[in-house]
mmCIF file of C-alpha atoms and ligand atoms in Angstrom:
data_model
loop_
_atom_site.group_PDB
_atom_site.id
_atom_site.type_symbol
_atom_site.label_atom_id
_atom_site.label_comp_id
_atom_site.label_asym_id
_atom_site.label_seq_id
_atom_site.Cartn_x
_atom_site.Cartn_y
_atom_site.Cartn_z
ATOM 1 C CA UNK A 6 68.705 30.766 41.797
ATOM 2 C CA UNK A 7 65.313 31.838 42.727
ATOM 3 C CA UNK A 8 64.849 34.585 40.032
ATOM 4 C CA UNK A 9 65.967 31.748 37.798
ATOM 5 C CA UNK A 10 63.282 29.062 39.184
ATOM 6 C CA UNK A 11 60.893 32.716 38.824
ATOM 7 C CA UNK A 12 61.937 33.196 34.963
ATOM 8 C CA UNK A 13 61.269 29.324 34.019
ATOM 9 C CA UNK A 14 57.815 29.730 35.870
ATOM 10 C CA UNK A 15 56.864 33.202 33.647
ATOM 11 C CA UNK A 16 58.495 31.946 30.317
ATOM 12 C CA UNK A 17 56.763 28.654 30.883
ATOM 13 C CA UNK A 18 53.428 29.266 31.884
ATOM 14 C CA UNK A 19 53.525 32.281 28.822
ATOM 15 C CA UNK A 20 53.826 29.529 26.633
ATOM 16 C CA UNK A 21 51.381 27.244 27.748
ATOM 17 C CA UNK A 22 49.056 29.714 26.580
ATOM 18 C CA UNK A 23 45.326 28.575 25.948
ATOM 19 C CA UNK A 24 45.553 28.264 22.082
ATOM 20 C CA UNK A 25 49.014 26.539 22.588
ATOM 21 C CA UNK A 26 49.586 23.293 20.330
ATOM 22 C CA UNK A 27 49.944 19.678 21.763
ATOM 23 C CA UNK A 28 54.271 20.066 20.191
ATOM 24 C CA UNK A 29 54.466 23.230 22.254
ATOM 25 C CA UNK A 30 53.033 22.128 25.353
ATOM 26 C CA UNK A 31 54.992 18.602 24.708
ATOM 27 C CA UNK A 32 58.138 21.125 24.268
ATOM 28 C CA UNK A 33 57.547 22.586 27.526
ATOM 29 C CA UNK A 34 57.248 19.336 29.230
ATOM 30 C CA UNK A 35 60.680 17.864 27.991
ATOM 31 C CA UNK A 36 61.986 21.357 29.197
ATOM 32 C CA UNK A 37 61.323 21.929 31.881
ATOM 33 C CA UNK A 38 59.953 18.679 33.468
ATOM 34 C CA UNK A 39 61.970 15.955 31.519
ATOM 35 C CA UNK A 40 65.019 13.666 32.490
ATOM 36 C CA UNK A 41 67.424 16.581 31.523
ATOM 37 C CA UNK A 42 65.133 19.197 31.933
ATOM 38 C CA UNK A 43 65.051 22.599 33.740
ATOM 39 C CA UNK A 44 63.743 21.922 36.793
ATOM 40 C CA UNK A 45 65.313 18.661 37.126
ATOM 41 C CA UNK A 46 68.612 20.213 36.785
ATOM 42 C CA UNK A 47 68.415 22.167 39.229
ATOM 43 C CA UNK A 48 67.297 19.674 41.900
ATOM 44 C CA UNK A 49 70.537 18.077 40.365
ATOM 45 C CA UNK A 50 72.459 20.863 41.744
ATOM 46 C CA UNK A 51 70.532 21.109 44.880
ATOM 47 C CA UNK A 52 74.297 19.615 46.896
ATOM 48 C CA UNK A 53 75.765 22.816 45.631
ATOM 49 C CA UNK A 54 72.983 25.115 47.455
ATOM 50 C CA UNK A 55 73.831 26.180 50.679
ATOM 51 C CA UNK A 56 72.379 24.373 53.484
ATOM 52 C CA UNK A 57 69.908 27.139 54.926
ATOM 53 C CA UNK A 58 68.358 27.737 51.430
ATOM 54 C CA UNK A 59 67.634 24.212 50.305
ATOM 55 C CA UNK A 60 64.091 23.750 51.729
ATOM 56 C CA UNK A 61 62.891 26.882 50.366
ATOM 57 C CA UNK A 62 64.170 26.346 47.009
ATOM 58 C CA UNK A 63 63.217 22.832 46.817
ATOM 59 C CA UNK A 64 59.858 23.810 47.971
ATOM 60 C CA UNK A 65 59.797 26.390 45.425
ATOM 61 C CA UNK A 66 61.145 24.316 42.397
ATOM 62 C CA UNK A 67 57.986 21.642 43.600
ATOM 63 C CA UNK A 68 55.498 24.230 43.424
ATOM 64 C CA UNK A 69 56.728 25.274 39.850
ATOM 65 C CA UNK A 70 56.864 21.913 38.799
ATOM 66 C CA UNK A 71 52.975 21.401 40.220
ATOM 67 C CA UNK A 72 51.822 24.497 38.516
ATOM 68 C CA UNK A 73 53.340 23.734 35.197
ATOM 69 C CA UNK A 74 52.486 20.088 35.547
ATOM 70 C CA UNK A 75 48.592 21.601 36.647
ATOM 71 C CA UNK A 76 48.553 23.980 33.100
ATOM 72 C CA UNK A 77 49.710 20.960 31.209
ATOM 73 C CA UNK A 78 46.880 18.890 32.513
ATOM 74 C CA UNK A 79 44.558 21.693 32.034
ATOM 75 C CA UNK A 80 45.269 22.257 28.195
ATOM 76 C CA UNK A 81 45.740 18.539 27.314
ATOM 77 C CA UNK A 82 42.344 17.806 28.745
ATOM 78 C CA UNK A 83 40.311 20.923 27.465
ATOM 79 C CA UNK A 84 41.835 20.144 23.951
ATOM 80 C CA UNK A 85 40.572 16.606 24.406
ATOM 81 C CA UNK A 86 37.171 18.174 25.113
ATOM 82 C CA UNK A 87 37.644 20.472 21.777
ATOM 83 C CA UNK A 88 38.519 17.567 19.626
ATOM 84 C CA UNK A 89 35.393 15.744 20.846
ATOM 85 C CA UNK A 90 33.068 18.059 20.627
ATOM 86 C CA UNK A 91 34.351 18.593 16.942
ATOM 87 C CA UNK A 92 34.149 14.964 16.156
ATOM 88 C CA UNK A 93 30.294 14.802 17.715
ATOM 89 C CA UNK A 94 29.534 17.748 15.594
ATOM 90 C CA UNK A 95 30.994 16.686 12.152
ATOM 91 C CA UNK A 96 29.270 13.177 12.570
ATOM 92 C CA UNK A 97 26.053 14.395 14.047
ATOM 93 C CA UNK A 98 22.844 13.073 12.225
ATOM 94 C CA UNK A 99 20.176 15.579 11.925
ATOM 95 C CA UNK A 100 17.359 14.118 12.148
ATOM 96 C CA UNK A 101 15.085 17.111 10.477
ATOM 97 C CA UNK A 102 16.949 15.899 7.117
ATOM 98 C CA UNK A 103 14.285 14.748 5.103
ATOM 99 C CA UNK A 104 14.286 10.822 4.556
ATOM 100 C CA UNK A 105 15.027 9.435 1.526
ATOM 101 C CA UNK A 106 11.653 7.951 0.372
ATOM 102 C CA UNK A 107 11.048 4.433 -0.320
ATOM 103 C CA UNK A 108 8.144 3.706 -3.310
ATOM 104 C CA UNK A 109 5.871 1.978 -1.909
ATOM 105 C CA UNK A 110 3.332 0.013 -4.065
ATOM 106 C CA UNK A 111 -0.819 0.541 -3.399
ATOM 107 C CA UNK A 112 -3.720 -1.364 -4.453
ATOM 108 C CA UNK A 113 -4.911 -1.739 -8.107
ATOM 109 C CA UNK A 114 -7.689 0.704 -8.354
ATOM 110 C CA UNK A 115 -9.805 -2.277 -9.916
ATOM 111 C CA UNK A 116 -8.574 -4.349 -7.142
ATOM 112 C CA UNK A 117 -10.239 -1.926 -4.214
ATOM 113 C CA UNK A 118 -13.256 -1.215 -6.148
ATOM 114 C CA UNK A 119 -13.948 -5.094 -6.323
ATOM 115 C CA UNK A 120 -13.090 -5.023 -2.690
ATOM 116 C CA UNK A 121 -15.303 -2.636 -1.724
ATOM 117 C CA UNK A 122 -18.396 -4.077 -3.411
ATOM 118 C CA UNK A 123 -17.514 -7.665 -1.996
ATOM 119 C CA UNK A 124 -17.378 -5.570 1.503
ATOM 120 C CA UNK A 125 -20.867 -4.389 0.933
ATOM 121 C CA UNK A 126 -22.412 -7.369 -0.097
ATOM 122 C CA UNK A 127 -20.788 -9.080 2.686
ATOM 123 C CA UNK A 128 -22.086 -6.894 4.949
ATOM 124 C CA UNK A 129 -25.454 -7.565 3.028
ATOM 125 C CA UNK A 130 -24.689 -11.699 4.412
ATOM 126 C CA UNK A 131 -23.573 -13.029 1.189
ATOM 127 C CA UNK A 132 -20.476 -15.496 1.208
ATOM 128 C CA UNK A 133 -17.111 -14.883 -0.890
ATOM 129 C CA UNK A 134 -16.755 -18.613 -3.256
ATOM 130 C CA UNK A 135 -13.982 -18.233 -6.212
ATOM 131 C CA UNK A 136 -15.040 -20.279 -9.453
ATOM 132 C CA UNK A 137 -12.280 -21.452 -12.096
ATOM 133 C CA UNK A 138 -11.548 -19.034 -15.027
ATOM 134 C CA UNK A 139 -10.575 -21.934 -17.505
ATOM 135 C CA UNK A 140 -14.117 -23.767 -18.016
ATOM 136 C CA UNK A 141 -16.107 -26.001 -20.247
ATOM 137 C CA UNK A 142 -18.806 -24.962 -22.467
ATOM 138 C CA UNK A 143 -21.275 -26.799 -20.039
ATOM 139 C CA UNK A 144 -20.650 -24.433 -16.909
ATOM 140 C CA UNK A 145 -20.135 -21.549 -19.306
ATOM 141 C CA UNK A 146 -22.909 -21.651 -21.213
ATOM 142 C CA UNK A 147 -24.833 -24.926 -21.621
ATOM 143 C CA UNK A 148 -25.976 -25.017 -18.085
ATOM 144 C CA UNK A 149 -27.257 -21.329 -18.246
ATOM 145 C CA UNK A 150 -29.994 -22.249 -20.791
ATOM 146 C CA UNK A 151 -27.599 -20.751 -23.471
ATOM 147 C CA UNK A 152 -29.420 -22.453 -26.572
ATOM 148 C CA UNK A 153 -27.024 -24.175 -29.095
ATOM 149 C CA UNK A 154 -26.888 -21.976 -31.739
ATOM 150 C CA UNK A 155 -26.254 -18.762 -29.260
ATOM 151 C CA UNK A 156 -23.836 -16.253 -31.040
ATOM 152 C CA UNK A 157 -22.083 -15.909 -27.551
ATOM 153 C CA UNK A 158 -20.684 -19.621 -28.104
ATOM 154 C CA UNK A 159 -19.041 -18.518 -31.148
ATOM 155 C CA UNK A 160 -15.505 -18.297 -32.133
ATOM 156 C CA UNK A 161 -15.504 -14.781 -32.576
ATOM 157 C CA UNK A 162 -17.040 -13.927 -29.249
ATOM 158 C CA UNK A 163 -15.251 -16.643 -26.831
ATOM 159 C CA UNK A 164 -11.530 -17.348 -26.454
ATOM 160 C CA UNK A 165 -11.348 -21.340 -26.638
ATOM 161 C CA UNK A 166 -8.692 -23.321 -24.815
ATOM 162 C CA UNK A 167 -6.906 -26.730 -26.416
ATOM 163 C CA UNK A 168 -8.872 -29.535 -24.381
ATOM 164 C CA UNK A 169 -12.596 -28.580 -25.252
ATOM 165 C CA UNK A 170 -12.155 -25.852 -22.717
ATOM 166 C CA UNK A 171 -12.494 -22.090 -23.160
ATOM 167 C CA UNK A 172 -11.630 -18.924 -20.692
ATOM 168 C CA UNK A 173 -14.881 -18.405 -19.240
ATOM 169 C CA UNK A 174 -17.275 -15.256 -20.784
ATOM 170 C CA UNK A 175 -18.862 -14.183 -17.253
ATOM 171 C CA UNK A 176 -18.853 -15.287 -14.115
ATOM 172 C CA UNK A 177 -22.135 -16.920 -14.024
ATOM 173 C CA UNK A 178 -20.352 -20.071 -14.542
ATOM 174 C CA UNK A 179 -19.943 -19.711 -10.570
ATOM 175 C CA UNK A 180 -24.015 -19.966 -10.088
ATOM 176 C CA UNK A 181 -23.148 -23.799 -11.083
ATOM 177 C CA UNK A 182 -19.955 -24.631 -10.067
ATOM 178 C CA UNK A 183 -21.492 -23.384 -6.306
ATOM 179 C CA UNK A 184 -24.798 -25.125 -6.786
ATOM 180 C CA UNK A 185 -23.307 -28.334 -7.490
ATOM 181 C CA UNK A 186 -21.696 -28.469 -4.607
ATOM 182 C CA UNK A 187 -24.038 -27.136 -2.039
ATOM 183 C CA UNK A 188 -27.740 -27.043 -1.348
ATOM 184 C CA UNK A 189 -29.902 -24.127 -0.898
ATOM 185 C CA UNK A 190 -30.357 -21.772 1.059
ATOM 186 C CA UNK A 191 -27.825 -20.022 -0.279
ATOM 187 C CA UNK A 192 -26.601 -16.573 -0.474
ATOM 188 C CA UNK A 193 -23.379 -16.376 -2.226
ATOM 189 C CA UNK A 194 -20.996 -14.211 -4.668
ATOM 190 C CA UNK A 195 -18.243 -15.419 -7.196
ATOM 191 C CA UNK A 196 -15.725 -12.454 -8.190
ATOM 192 C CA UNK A 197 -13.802 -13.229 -10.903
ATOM 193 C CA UNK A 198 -11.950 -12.599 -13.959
ATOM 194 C CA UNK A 199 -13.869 -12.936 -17.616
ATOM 195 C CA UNK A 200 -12.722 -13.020 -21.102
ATOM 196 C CA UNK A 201 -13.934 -11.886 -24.506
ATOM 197 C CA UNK A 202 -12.933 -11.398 -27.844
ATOM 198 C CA UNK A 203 -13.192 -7.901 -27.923
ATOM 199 C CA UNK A 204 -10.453 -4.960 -28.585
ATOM 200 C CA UNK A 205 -9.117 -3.071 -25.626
ATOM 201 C CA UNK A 206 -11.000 0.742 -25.959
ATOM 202 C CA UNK A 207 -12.679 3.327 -24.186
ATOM 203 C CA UNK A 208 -15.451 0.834 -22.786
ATOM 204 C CA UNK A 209 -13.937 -2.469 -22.830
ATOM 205 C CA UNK A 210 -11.516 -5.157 -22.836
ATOM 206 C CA UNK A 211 -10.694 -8.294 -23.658
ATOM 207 C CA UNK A 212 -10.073 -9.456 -20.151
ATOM 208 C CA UNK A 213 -12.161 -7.920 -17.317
ATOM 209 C CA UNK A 214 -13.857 -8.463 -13.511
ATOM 210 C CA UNK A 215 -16.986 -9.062 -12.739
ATOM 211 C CA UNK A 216 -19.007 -9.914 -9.730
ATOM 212 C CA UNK A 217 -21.683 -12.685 -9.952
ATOM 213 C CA UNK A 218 -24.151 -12.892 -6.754
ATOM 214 C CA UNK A 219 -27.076 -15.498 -6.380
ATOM 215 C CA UNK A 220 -29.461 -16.627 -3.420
ATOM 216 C CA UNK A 221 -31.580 -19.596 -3.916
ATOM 217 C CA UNK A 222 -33.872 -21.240 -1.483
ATOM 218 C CA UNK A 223 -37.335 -22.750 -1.171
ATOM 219 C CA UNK A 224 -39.774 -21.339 -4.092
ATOM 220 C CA UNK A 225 -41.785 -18.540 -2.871
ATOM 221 C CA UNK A 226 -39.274 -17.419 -0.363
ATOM 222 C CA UNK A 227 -37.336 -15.343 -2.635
ATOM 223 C CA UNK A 228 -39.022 -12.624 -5.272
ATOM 224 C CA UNK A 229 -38.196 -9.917 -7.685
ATOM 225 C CA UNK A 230 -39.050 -7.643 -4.821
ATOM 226 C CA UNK A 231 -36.086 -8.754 -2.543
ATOM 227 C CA UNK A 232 -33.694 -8.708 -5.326
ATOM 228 C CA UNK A 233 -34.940 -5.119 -6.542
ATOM 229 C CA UNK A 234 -34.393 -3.740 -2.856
ATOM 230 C CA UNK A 235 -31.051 -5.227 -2.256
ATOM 231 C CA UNK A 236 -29.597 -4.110 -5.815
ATOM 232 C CA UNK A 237 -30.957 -0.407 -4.817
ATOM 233 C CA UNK A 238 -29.642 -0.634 -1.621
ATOM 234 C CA UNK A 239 -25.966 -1.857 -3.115
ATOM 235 C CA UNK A 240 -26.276 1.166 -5.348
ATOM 236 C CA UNK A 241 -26.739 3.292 -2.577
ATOM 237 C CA UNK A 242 -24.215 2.000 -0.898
ATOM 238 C CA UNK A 243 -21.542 2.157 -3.220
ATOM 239 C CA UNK A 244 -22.173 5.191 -5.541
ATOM 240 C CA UNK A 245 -23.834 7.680 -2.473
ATOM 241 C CA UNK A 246 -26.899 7.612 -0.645
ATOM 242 C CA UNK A 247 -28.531 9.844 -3.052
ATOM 243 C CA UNK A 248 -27.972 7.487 -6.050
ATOM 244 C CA UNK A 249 -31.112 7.633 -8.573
ATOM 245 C CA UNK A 250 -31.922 4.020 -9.838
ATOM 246 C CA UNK A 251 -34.324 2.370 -12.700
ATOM 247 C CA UNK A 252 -34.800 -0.940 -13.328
ATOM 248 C CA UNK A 253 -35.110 -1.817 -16.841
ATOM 249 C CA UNK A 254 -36.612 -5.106 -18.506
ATOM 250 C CA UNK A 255 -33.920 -7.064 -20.607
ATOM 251 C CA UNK A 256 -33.200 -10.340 -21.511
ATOM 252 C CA UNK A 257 -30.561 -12.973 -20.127
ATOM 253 C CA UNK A 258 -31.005 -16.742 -21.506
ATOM 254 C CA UNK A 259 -30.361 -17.632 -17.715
ATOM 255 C CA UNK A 260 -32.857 -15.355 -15.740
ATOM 256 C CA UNK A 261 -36.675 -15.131 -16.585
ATOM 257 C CA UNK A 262 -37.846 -12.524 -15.896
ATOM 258 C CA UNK A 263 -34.827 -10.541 -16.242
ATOM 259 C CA UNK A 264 -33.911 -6.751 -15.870
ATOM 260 C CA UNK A 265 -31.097 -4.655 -16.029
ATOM 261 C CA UNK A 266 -30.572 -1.846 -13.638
ATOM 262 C CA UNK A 267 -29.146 1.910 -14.482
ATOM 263 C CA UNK A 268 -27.967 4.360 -12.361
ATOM 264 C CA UNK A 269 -28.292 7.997 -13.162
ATOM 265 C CA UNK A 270 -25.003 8.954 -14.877
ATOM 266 C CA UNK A 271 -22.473 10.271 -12.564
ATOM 267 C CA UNK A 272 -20.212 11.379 -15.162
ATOM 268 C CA UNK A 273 -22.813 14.221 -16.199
ATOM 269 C CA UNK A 274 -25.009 14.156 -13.432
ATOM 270 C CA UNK A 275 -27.663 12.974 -15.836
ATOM 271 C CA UNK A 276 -27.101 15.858 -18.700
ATOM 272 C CA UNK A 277 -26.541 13.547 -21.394
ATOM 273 C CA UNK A 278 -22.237 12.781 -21.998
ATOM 274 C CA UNK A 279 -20.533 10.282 -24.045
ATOM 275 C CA UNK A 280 -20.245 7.531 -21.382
ATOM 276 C CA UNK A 281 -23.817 7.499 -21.139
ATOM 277 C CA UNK A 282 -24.642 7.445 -25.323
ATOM 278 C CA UNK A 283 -25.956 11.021 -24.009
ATOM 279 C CA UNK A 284 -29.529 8.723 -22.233
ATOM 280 C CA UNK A 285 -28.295 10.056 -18.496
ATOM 281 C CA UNK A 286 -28.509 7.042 -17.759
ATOM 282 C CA UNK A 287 -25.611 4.135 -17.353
ATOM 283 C CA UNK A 288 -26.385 0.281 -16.820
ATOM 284 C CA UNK A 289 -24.560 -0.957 -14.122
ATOM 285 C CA UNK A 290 -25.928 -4.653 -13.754
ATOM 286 C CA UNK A 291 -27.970 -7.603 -15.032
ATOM 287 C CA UNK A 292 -30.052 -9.638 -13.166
ATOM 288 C CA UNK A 293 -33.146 -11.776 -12.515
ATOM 289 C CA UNK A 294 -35.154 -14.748 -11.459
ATOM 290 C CA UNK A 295 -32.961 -17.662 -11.983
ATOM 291 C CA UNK A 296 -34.568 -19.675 -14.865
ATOM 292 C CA UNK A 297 -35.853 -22.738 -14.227
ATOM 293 C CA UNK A 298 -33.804 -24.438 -17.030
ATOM 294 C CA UNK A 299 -30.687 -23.533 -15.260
ATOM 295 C CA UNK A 300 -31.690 -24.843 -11.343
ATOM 296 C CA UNK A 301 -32.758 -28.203 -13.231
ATOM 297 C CA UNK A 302 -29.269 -28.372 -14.429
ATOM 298 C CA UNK A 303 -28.037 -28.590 -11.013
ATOM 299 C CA UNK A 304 -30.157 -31.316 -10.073
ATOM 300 C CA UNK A 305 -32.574 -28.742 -8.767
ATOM 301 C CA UNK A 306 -36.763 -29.201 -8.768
ATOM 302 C CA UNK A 307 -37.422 -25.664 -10.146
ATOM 303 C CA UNK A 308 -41.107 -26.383 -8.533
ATOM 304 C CA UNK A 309 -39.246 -26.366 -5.027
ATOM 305 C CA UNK A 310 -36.324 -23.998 -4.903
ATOM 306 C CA UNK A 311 -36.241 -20.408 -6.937
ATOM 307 C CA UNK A 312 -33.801 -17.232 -6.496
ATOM 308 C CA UNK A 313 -32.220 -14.266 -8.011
ATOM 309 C CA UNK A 314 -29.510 -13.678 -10.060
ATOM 310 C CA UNK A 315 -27.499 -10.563 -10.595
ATOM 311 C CA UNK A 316 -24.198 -9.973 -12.381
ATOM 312 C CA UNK A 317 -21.935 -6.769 -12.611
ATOM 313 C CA UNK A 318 -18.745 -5.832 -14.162
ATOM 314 C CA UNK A 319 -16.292 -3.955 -12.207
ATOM 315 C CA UNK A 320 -14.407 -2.239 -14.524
ATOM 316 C CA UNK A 321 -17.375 -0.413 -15.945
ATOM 317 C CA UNK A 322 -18.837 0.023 -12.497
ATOM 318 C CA UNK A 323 -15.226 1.595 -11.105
ATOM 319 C CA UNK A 324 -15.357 4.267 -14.315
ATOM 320 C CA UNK A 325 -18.575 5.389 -13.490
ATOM 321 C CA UNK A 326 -17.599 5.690 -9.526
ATOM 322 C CA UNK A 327 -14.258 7.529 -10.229
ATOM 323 C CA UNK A 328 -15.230 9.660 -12.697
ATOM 324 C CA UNK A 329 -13.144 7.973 -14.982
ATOM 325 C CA UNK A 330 -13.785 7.595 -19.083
ATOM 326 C CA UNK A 331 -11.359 5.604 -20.371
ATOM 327 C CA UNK A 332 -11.353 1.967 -19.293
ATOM 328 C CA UNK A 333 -7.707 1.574 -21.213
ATOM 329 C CA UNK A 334 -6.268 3.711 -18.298
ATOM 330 C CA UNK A 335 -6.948 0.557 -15.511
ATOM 331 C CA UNK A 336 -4.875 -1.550 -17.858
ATOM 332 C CA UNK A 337 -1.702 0.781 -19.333
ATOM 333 C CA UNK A 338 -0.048 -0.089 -16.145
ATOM 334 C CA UNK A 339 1.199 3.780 -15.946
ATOM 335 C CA UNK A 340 2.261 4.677 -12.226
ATOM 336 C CA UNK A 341 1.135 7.933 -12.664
ATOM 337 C CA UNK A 342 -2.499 7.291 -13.035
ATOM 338 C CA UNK A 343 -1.982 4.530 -10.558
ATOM 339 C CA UNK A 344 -0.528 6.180 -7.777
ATOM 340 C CA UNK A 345 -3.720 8.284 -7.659
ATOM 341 C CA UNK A 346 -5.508 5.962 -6.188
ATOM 342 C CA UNK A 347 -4.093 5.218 -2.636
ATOM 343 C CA UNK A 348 -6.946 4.790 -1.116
ATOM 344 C CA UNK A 349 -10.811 4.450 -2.993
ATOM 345 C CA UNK A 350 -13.269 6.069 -0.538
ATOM 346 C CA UNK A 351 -15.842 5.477 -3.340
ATOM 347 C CA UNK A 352 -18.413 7.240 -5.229
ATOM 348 C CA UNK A 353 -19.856 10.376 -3.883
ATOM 349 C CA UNK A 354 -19.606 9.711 -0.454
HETATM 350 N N1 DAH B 428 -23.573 -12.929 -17.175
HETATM 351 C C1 DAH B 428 -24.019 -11.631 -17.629
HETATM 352 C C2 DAH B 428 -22.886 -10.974 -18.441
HETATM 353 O O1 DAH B 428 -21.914 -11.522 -18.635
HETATM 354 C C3 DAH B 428 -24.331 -10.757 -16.467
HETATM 355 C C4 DAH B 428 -25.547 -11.201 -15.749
HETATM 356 C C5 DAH B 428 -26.781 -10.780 -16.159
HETATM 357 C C6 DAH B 428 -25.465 -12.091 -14.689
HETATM 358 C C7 DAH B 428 -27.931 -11.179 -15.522
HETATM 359 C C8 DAH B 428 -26.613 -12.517 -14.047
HETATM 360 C C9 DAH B 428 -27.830 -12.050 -14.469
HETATM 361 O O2 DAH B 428 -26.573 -13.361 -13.005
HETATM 362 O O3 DAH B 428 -28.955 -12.451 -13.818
HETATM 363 O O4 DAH B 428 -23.016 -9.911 -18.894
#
């Protein structure tokens, strides 16, 4: 009997080796542990044992059962531990994947150059006001001194609306709309959209930006000085401190005197290139003393109150700053030559 209990012990735990299946250790169970099983039996037949050996055997046949029942235990739980750890590792996430990348949309580059002046003439303490793109030929052009018969009112210059209305030409038509409503002093800019009949190409297009800035209060207080030291001071700060300037005289129907003013050509560094008609030179902005004509218009005594003007197109302005020279490319809408510009930092600074 004992070298019986001793052989189901060996043959036992030799099959609950450590790479044994869960059927083969559930086999060994029902063998030797089960209802009918080994061990079981013999407890059966423990009546048959002789009196003296009973507590040795039964002691024995407990131990075996405690060691298989141990092994079992053993395996079932380290094969639990396996299966986890194989689970973990099959569904890990590894995080030094690279992420899928989400496009994310930027700025037009028109959009953050116009931001960028407004930032500097804000810093400069001139207000933000938005005028109306749809106007009348009053605000457009009648209240700017244009004279009747100016070829800009014509219908191959100006896109007119239905109404006796017409997309305004420049945003000028802000000096008015502003002035009507408030009084001097003033110190204000109107960015806005403008229209003209012209052809999409290499320097324009029929629908651009510009900026239109203005500061009015009592005559005397304001001269062609001030307005030549701020405009050389915006240049500065947009295009790089060491920005060359010239002021130019020209002629605007609603500034007297007026002037335009150039900036040395950043495209060619002032060589002579295509963008520049090979002068060196490019003309960034008009401006000038408002003309008396046009503060009467707002109900305003020209002998009391007197300012400057100045008006600038973006577009233009954001070629010349990029070192771009092709205006077409801010208006193809391709992401490629879009996506360049993340973030303007500006000029040569
Ligand atoms: N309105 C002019 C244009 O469309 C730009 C301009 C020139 C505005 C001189 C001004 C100015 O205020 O004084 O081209």
């Amino acid at each position: 009997m004992k070298e019986q209990l001793e052989e189901i012990r060996r043959r036992s735990l030799a099959e609950l080796a450590d790479d044994a299946s869960e059927a083969a250790i559930e086999a060994v169970r029902i063998r030797t542990l089960g209802r009918a099983g080994e061990l079981t039996e013999i407890m059966r037949g423990m009546r048959d044992v002789p009196q003296a050996e009973r507590p040795m055997l039964g002691q024995l046949v407990n131990q075996i059962k405690r060691e298989i029942e141990a092994r079992i235990e053993e395996l079932k739980s380290r094969n639990q531990q396996l299966a986890l750890d194989r689970s973990l590792s099959e569904a890990a996430l590894d995080v030094t994947l690279p992420g899928a990348k989400v496009p994310r949309g930027r700025i037009h580059p028109v959009t953050q150059i116009l931001e960028r002046m407004l930032a500097i003439l804000v810093a400069m303490g001139f207000e933000v006001e938005n005028t109306q793109d749809i106007e009348d030929d009053f605000h457009n052009f009648g209240a700017l001194n244009f004279p009747p018969n100016h070829p800009a009112r014509e219908m191959q210059d100006t896109f007119f609306v239905p109404g006796a209305m017409l997309l305004r030409t420049h945003t000028s038509n802000g000096q008015i709309r502003v002035m009507e409503r408030r009084r001097p002093p003033l110190a204000v800019v109107c960015p806005g959209k403008c229209y003209r009949r012209d052809d999409l190409s290499v320097r324009a297009s029929p629908m651009f930006t510009q900026i239109e800035g203005f500061m009015v209060d009592r005559r005397g207080r304001i001269t062609m000085a001030h307005l030549k030291g701020l405009l050389a001071e915006f240049a500065r700060a947009f295009f790089g401190p060491d920005t060359k300037v010239r002021f130019r005289a020209s002629f605007f129907p609603f500034t007297e005197p007026s002037a335009e003013l150039d900036i040395h050509c950043l495209l060619c560094a002032g060589a002579g290139c295509p963008v520049c008609k090979q002068s060196g030179w490019t003309e960034v902005l008009g401006c000038g003393m408002i003309h008396p004509n046009v503060l009467r218009a707002v109900k305003l005594d020209p002998d009391e109150y007197g300012g400057f003007a100045f008006g600038m197109g973006v577009e233009r302005t954001g070629l010349m700053a990029l070192g771009i020279d092709d205006m077409r490319l801010f208006f193809e809408n391709d992401l490629r030559f879009l996506a360049q510009f993340s973030a303007i930092s500006g000029g040569t600074r």
